[in-house]
mmCIF file with all atom_site columns, C-alpha atoms in Angstrom:
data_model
loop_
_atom_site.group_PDB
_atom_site.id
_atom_site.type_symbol
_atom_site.label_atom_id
_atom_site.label_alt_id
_atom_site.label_comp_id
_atom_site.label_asym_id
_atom_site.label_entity_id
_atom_site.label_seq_id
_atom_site.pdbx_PDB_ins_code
_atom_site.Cartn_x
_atom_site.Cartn_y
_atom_site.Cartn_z
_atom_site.occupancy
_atom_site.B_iso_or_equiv
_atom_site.pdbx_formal_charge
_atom_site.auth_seq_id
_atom_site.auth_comp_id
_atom_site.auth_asym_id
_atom_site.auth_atom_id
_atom_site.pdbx_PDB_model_num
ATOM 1   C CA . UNK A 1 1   ? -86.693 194.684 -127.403 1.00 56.00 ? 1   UNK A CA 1
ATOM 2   C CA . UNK A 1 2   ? -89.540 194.513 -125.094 1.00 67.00 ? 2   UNK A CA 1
ATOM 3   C CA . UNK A 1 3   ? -91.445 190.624 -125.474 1.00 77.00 ? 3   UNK A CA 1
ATOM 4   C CA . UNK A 1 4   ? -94.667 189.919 -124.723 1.00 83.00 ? 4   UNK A CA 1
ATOM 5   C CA . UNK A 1 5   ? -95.631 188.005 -121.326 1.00 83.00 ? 5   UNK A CA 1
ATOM 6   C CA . UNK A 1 6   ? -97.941 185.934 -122.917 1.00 91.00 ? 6   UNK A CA 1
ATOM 7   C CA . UNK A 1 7   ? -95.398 184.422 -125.615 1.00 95.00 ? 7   UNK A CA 1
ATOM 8   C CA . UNK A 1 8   ? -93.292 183.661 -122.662 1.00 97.00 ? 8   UNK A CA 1
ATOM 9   C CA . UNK A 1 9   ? -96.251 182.040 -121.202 1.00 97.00 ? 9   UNK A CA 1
ATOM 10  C CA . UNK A 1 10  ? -97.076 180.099 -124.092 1.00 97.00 ? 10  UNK A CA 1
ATOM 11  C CA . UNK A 1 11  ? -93.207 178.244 -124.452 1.00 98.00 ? 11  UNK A CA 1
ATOM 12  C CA . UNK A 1 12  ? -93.029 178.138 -120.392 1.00 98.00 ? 12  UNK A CA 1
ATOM 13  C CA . UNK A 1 13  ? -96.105 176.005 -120.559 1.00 98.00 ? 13  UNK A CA 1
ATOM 14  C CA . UNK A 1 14  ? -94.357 173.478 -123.237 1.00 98.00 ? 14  UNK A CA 1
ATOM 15  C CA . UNK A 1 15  ? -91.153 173.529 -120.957 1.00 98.00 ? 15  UNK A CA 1
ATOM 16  C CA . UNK A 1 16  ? -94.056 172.776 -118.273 1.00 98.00 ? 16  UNK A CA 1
ATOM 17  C CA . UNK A 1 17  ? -94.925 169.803 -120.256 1.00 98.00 ? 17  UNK A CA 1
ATOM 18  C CA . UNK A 1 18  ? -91.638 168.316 -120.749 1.00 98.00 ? 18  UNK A CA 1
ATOM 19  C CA . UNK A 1 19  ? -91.403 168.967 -116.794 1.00 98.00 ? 19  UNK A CA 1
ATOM 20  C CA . UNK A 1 20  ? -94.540 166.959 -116.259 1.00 98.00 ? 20  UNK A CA 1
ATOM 21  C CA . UNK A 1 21  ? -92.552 163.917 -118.665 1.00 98.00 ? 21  UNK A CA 1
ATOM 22  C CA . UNK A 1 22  ? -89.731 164.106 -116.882 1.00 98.00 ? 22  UNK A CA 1
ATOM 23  C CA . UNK A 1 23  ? -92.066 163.235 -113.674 1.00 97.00 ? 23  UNK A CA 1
ATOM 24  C CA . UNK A 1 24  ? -93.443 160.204 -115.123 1.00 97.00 ? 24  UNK A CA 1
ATOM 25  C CA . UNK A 1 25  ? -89.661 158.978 -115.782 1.00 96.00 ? 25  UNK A CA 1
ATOM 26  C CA . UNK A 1 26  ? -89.227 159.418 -112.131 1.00 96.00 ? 26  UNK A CA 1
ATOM 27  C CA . UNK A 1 27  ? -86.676 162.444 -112.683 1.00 97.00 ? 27  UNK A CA 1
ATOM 28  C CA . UNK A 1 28  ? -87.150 165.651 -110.565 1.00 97.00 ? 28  UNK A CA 1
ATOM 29  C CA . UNK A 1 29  ? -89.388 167.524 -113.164 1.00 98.00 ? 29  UNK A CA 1
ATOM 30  C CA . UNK A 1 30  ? -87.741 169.970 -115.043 1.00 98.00 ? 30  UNK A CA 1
ATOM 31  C CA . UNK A 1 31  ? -88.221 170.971 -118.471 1.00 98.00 ? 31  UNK A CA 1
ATOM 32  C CA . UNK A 1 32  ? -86.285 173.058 -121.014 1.00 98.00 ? 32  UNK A CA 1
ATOM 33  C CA . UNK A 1 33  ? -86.918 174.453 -124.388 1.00 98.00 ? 33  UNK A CA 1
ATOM 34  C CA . UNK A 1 34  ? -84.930 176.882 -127.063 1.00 98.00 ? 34  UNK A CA 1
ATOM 35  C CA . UNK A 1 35  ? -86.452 178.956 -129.567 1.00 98.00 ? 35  UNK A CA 1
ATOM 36  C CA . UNK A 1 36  ? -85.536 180.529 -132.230 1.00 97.00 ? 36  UNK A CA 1
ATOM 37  C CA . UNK A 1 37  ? -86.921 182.612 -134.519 1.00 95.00 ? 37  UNK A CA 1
ATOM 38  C CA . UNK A 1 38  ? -90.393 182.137 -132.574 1.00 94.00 ? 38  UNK A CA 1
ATOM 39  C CA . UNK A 1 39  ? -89.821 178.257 -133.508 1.00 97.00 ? 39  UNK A CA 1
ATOM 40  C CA . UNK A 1 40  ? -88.761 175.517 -130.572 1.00 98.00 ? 40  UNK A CA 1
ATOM 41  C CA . UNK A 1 41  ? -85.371 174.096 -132.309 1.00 98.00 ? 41  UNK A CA 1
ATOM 42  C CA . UNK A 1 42  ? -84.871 172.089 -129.174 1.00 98.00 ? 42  UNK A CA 1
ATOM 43  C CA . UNK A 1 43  ? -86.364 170.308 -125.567 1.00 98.00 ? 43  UNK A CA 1
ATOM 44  C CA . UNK A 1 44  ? -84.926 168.692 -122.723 1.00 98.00 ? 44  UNK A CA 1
ATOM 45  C CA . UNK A 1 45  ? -86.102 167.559 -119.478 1.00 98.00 ? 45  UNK A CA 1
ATOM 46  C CA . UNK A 1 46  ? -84.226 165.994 -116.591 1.00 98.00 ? 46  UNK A CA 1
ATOM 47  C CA . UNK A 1 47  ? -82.504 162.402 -117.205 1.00 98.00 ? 47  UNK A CA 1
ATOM 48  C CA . UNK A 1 48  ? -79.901 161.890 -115.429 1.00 98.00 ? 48  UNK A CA 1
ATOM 49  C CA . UNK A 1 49  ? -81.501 158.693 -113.704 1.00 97.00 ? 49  UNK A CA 1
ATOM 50  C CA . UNK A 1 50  ? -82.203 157.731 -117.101 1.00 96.00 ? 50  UNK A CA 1
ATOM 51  C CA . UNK A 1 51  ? -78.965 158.153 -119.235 1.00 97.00 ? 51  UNK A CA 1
ATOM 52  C CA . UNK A 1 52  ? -76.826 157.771 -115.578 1.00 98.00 ? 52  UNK A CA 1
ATOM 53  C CA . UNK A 1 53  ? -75.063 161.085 -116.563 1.00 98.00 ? 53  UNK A CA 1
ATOM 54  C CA . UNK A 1 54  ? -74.855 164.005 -114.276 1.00 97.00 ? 54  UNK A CA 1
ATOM 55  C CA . UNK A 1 55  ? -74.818 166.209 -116.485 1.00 98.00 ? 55  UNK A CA 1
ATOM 56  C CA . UNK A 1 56  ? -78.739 165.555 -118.354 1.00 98.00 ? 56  UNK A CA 1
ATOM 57  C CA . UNK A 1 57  ? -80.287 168.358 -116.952 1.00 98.00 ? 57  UNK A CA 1
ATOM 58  C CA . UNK A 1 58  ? -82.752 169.564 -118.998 1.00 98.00 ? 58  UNK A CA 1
ATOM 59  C CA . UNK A 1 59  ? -81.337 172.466 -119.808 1.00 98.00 ? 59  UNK A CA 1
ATOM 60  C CA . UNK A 1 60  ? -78.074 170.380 -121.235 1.00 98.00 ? 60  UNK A CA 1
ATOM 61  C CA . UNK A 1 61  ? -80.167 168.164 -122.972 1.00 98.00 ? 61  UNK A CA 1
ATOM 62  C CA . UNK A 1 62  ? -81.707 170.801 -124.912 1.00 98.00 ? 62  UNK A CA 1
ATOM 63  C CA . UNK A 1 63  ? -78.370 173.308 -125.556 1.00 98.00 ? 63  UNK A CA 1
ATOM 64  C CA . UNK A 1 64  ? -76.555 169.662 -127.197 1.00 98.00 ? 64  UNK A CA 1
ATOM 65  C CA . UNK A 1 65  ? -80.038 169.606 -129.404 1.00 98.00 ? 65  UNK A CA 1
ATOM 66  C CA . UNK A 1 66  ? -79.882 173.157 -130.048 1.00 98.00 ? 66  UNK A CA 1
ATOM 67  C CA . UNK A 1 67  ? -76.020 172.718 -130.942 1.00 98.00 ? 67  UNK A CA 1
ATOM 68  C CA . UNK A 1 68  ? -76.656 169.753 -133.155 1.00 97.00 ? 68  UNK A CA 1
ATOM 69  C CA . UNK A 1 69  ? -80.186 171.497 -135.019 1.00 97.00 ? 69  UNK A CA 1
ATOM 70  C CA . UNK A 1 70  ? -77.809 174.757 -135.680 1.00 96.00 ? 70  UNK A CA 1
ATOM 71  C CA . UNK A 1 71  ? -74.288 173.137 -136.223 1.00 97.00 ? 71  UNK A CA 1
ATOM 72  C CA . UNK A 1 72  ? -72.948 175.355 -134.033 1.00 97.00 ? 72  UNK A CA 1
ATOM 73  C CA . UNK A 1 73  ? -72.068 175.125 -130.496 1.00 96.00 ? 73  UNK A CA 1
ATOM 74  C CA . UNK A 1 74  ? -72.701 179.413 -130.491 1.00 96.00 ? 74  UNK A CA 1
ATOM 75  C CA . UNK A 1 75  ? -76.471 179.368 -130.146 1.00 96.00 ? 75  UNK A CA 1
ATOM 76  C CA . UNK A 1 76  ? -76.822 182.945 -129.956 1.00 87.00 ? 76  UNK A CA 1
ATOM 77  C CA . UNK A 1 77  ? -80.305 184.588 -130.803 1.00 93.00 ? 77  UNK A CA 1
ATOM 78  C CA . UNK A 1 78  ? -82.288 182.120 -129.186 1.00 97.00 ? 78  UNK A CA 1
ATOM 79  C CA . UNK A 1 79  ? -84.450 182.134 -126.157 1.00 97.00 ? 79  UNK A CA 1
ATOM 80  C CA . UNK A 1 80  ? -84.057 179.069 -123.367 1.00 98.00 ? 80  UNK A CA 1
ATOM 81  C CA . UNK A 1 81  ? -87.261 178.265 -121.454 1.00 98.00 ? 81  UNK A CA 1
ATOM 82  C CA . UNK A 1 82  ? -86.582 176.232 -118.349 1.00 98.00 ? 82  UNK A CA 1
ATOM 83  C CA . UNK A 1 83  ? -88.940 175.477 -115.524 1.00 98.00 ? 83  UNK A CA 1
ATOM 84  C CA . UNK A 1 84  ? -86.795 175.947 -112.528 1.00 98.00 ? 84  UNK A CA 1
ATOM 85  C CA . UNK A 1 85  ? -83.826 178.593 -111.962 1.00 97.00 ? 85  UNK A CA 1
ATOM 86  C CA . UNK A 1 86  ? -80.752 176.831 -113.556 1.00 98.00 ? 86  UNK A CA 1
ATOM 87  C CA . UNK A 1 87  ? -77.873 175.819 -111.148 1.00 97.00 ? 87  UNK A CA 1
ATOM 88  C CA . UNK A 1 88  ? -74.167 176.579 -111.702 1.00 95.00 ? 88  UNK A CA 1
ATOM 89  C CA . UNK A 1 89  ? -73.526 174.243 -114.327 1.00 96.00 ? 89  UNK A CA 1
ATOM 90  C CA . UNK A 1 90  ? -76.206 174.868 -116.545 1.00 97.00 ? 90  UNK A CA 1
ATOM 91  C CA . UNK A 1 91  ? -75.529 178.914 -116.402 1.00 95.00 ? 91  UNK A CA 1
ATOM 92  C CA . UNK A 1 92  ? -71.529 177.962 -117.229 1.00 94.00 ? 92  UNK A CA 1
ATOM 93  C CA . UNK A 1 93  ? -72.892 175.960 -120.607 1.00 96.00 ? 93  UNK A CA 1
ATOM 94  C CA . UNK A 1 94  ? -75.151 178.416 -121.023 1.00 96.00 ? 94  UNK A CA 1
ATOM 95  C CA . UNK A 1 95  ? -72.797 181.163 -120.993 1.00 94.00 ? 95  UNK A CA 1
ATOM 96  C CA . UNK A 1 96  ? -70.152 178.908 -123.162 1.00 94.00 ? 96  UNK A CA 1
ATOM 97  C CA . UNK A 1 97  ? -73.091 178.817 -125.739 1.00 96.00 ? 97  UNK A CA 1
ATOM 98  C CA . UNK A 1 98  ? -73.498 182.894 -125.421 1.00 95.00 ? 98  UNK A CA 1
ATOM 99  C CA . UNK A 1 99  ? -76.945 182.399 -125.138 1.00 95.00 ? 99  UNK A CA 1
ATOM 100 C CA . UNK A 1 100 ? -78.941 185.641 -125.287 1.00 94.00 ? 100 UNK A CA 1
ATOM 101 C CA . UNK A 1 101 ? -81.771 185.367 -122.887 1.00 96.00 ? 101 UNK A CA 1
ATOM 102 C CA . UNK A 1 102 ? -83.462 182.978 -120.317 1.00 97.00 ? 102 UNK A CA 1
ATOM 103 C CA . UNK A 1 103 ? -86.311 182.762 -119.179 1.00 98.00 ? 103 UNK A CA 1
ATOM 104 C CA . UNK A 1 104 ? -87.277 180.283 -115.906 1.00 98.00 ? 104 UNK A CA 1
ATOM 105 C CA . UNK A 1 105 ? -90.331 179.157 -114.129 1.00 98.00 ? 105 UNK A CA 1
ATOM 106 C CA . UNK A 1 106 ? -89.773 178.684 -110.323 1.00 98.00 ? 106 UNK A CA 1
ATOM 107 C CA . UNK A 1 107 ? -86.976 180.534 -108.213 1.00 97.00 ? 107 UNK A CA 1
ATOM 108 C CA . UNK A 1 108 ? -84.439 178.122 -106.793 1.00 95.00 ? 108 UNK A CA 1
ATOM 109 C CA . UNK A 1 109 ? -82.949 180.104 -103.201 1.00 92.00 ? 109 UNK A CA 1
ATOM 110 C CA . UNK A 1 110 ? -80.621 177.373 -102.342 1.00 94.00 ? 110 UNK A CA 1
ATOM 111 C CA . UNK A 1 111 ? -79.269 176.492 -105.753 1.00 94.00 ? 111 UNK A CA 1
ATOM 112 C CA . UNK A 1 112 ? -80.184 178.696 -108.172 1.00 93.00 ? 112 UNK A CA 1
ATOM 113 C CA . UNK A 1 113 ? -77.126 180.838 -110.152 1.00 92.00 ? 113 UNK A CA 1
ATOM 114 C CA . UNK A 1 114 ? -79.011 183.169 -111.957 1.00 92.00 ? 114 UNK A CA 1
ATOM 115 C CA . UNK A 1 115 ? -80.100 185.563 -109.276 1.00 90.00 ? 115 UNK A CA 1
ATOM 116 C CA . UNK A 1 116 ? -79.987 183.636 -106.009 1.00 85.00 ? 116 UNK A CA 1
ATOM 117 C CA . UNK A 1 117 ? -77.013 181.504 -104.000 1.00 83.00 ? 117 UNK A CA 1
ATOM 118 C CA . UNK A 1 118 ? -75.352 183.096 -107.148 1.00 82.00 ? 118 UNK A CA 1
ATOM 119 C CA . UNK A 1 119 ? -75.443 185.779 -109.845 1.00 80.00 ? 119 UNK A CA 1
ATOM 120 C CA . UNK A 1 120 ? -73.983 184.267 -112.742 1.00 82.00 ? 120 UNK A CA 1
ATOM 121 C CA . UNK A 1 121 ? -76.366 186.024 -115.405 1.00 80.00 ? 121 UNK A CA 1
ATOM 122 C CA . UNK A 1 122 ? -73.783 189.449 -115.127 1.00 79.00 ? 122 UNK A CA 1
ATOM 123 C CA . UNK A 1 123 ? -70.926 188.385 -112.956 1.00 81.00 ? 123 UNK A CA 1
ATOM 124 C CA . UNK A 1 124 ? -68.258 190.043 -113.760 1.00 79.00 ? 124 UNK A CA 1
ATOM 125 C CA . UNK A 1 125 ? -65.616 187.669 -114.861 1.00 82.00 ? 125 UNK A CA 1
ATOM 126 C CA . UNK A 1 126 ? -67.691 185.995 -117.817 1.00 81.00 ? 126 UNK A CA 1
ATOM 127 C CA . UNK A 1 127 ? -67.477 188.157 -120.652 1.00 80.00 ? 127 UNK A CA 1
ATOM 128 C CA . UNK A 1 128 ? -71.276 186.572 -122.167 1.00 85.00 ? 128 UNK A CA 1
ATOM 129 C CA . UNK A 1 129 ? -73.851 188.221 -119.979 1.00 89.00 ? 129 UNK A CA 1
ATOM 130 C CA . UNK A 1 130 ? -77.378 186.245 -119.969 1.00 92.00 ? 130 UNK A CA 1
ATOM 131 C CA . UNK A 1 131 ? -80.480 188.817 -119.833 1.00 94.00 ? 131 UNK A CA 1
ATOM 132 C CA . UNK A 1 132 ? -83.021 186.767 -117.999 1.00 95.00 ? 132 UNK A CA 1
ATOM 133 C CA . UNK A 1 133 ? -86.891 186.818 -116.612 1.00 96.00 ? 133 UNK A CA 1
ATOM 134 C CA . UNK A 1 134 ? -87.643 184.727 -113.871 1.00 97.00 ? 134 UNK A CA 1
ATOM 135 C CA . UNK A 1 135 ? -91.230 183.665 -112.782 1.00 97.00 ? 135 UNK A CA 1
ATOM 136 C CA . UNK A 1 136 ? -93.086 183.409 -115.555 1.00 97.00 ? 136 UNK A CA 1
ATOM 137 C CA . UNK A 1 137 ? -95.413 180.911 -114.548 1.00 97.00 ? 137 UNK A CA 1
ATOM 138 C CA . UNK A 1 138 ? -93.887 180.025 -111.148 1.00 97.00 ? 138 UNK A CA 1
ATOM 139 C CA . UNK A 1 139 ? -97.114 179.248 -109.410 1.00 98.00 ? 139 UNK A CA 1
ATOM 140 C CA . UNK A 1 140 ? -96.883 175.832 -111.619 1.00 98.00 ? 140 UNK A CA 1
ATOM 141 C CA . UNK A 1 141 ? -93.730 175.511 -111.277 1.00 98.00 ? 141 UNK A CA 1
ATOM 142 C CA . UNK A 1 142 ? -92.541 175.427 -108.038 1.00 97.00 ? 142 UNK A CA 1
ATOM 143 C CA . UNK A 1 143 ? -95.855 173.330 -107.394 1.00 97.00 ? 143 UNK A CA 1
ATOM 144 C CA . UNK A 1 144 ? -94.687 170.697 -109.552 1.00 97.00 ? 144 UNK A CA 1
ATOM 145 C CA . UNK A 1 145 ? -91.381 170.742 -107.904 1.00 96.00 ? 145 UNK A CA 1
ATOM 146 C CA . UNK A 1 146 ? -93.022 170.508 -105.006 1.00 96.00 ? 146 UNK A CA 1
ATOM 147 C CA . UNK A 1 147 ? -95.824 168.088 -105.111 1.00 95.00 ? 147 UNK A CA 1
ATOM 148 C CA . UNK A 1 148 ? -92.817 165.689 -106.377 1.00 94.00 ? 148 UNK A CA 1
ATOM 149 C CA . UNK A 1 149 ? -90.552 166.303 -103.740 1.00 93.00 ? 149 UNK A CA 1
ATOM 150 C CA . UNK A 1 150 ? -93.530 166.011 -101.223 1.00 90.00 ? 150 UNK A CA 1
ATOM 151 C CA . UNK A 1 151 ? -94.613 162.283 -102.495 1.00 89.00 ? 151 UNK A CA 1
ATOM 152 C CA . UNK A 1 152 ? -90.850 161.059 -102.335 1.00 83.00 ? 152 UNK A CA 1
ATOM 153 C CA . UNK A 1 153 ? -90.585 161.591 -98.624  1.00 77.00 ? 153 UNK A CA 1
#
């Protein structure tokens, strides 16, 4: 089923948002959504300053949302919005959750597990296979990620 750019435009922009909260927290700005039935059941961005847990990315954050919204830790037919390529742990719960597609922001080359240091979306030895988009609004994106890393140093 073919989906059109602009709808993934439209949630990357509220994952964009989130990303821009997660900023003002002082946590590298990341945001995450799910949808569902063209509805957001759930939103994340990055905490783990905030909640000292590893583990709160935003893309975590918003699959234990998503889990508690649909009492189910199987998430399915839903969509994940994220602005930055996730890493390895985020693509292993993501995979646990059999979620059905992603879609991401900004390309992560040194991290990133989806289609970069690794290619977790279809590896072979996970039996849930993640079909993905990346770039949809990177431009934003990876300037936020930037900009943030730039004023830190």
């Amino acid at each position: 089923m073919e989906i059109d750019p602009s709808i993934d435009e439209a949630w990357m922009r509220y994952a964009f948002r989130l990303a821009q909260r997660a900023e003002e927290q002082g946590e590298v700005p990341v945001g995450a959504i799910i949808v569902k039935d063209e509805r957001c059941i759930a939103e994340g961005w990055n905490e783990v300053i905030d909640r000292h847990d590893p583990t709160a990315h935003a893309e975590i954050v918003a699959l234990r949302t998503a889990g508690l919204a649909l009492e189910n830790y199987r998430l399915g037919a839903v969509t994940l919005y994220v602005t930055l390529e996730p890493c390895v742990m985020c693509m292993g719960a993501m995979s646990n959750a059999r979620i059905n597609r992603l879609v991401f922001g900004a390309y992560d080359a040194k991290r990133g597990a989806v289609c970069n240091a690794l290619s977790l979306s279809d590896a072979s030895f996970l039996n849930h296979h993640i079909n993905w988009v990346g770039g949809v609004l990177e431009h934003d994106c990876s300037g936020l990620l930037r900009d943030f890393f730039k004023a830190r140093r």
